[in-house]
Short mmCIF file of C-alpha atoms in Angstrom, two decimals:
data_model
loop_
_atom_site.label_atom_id
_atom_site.label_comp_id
_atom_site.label_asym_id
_atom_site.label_seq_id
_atom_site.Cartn_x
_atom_site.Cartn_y
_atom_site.Cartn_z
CA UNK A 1 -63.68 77.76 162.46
CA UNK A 2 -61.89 79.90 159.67
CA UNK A 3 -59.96 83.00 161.54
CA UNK A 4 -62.63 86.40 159.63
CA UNK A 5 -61.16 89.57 158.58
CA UNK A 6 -62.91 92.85 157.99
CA UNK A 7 -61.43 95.77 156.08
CA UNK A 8 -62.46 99.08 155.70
CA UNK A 9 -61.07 100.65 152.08
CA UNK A 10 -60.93 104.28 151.21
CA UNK A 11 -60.35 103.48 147.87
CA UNK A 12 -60.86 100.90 144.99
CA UNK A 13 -58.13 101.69 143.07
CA UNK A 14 -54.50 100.89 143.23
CA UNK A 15 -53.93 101.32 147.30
CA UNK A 16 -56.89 99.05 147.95
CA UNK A 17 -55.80 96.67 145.41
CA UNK A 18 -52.39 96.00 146.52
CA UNK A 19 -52.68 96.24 150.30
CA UNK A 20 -55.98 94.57 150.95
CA UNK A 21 -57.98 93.08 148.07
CA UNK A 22 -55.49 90.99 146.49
CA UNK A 23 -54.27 89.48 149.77
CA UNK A 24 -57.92 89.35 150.62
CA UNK A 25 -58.25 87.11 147.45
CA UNK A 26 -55.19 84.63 148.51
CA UNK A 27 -56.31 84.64 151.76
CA UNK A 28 -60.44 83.47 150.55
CA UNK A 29 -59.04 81.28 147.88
CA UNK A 30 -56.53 79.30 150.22
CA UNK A 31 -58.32 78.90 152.85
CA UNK A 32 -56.26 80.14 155.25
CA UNK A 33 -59.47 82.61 156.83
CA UNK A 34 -62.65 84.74 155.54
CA UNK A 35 -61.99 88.33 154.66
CA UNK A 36 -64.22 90.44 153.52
CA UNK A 37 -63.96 94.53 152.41
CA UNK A 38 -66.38 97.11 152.35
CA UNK A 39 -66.35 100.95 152.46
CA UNK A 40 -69.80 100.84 154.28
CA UNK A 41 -69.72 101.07 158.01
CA UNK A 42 -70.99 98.32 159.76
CA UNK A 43 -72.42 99.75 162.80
CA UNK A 44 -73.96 96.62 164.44
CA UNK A 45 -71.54 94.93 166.76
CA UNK A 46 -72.84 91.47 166.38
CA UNK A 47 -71.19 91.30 162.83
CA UNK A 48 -68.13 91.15 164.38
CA UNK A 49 -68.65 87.95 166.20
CA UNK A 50 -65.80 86.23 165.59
CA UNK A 51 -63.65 88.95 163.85
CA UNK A 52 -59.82 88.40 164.56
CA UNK A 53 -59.16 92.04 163.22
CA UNK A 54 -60.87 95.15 161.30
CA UNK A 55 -58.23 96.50 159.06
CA UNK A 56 -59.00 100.32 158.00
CA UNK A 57 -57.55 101.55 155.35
CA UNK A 58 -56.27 105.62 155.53
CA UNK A 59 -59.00 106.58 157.31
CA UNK A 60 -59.24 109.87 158.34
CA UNK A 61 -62.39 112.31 158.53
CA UNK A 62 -64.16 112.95 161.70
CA UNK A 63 -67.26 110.21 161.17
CA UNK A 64 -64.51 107.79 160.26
CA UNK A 65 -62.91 108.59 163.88
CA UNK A 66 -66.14 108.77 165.50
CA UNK A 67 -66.77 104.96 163.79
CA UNK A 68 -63.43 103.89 165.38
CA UNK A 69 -64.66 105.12 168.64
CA UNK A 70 -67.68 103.31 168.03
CA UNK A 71 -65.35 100.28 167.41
CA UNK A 72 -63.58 100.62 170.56
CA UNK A 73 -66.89 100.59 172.85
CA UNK A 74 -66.83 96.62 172.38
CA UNK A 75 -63.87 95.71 170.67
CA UNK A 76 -62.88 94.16 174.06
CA UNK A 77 -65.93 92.09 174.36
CA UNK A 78 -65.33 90.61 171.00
CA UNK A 79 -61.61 90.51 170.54
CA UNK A 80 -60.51 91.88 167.41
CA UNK A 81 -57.69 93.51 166.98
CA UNK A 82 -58.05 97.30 164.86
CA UNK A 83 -55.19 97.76 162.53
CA UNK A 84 -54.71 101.00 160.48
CA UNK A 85 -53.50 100.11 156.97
CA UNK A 86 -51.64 102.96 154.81
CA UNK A 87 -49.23 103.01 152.16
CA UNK A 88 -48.59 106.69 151.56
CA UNK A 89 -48.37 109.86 154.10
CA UNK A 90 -51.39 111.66 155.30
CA UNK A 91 -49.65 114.37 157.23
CA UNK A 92 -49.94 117.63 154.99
CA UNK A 93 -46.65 119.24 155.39
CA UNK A 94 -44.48 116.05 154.42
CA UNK A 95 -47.07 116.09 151.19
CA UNK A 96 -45.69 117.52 148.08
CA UNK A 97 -47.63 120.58 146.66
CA UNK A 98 -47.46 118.34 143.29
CA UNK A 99 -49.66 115.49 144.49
CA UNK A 100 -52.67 116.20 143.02
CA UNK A 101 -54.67 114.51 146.10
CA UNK A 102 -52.73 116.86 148.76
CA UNK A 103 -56.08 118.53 149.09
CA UNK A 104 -57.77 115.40 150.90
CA UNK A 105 -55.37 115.99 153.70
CA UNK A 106 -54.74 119.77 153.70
CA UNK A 107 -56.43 120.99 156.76
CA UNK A 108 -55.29 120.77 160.86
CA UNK A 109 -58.94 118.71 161.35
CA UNK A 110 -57.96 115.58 158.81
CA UNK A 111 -54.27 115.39 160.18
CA UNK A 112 -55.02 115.70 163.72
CA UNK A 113 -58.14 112.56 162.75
CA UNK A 114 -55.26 110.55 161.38
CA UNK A 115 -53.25 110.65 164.48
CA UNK A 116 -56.12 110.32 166.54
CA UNK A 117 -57.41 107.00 164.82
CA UNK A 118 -53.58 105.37 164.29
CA UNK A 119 -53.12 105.78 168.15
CA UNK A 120 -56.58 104.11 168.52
CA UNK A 121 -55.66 101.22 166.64
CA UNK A 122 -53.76 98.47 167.96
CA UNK A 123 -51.37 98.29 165.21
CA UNK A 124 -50.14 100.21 161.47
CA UNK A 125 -49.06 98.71 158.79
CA UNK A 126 -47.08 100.60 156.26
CA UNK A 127 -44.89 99.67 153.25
CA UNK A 128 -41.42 100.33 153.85
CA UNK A 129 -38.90 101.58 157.01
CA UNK A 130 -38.95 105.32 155.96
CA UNK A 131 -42.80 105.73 156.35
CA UNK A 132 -42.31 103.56 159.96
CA UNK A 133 -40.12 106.07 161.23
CA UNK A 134 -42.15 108.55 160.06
CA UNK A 135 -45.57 107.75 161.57
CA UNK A 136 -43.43 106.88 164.36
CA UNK A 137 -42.12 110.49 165.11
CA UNK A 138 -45.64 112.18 163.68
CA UNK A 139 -48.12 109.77 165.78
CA UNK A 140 -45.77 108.59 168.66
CA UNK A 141 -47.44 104.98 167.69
CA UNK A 142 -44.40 102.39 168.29
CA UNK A 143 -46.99 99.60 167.35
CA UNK A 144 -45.97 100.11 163.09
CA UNK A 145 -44.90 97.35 160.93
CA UNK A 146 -43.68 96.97 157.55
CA UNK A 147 -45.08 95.12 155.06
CA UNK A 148 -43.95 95.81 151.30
CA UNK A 149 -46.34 95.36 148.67
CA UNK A 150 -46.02 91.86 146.39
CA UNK A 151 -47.42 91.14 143.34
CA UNK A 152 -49.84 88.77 143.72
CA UNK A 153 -48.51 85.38 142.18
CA UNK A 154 -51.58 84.05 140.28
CA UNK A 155 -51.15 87.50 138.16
CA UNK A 156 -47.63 87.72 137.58
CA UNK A 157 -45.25 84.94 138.57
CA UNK A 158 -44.96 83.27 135.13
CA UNK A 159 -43.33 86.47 133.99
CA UNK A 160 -40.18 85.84 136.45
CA UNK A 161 -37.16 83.92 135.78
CA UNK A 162 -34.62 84.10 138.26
CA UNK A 163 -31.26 83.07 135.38
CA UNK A 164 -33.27 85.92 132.72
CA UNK A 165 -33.13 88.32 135.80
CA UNK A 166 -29.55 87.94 136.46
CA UNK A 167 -28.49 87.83 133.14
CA UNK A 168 -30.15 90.72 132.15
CA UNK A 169 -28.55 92.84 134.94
CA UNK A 170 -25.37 91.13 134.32
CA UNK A 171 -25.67 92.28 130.43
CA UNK A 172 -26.71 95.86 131.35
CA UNK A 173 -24.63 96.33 134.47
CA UNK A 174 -22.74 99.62 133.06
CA UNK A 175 -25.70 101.21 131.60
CA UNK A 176 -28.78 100.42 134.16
CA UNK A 177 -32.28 100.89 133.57
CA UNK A 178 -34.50 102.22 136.11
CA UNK A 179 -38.08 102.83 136.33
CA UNK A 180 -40.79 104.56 138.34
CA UNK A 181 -43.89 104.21 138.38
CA UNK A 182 -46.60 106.16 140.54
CA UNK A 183 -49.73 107.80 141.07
CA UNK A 184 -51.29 111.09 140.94
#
């Protein structure tokens, strides 16, 4: 009677981490549903009896659009919604020549996939208003929500303290600190 979930990643690392395996883990370990990730295609469509939505994460080659073609053919029948999960930009000229992965999306056949597949999908989910607006305008998809990325609690909550926040910021208020951290 639980509500399942099936995701798709493209990656193990942080992206997959953040957007779909740790909520994957709050959402097994509450209770609130079944979710389950895999980077395997599941082409049967009986093992998605009873899926309320296949999330895919960045997908974008040609057999990963042919797969969510293959998805479409029933997803009717079964009821699942198809959500398109990303939490950086796959569209090569808003890539910096810097970002040492620009090469995954660097041709006219991988961006015009990724528009393809997002205006498939029933719904995106990205992490903050800029990159809405900007699948928005590249895609024409309206259907784009935002949905930041959290730590998950059971890893880091002990470590804040609302008064040690404020004072801290309150002490250092002239002089701020500021960091960034990011990927390749």
């Amino acid at each position: 009677s639980l509500n399942r979930y099936v995701n798709y990643l493209a990656d193990y690392s942080g992206c997959g981490h953040w957007r779909i395996l740790w909520p994957e883990a709050v959402i097994n370990a509450s209770g609130l549903g079944i979710s389950q990730s895999t980077t395997a295609m599941v082409f049967d469509p009986r093992w998605y009896t009873g899926v309320k939505a296949v999330k895919l994460q960045r997908q974008a080659s040609s057999s990963q659009k042919q797969f969510v073609e293959f998805l479409k053919t029933f997803q009717q029948e079964y009821g699942f919604k198809i959500i398109y999960e990303v939490d950086d930009v796959v569209f090569r000229e808003e890539i910096p020549d810097y970002n040492k992965f620009k090469f995954a999306f660097d041709n006219d056949e991988i961006r015009q996939n990724c528009i393809d597949i997002i205006n498939m999908c029933d719904e995106v989910t990205v992490t903050c208003d800029f990159m809405r607006k900007l699948y928005q305008e590249k895609t024409g998809k309206k259907e784009i929500t935002v949905i930041p990325n959290f730590v998950p609690e059971t890893w880091m909550a002990h470590l804040f303290n609302d008064k040690q926040i404020i004072k801290d910021y309150e002490s250092n208020r002239k002089k701020p600190r500021i960091l960034y951290t990011g990927s390749g």
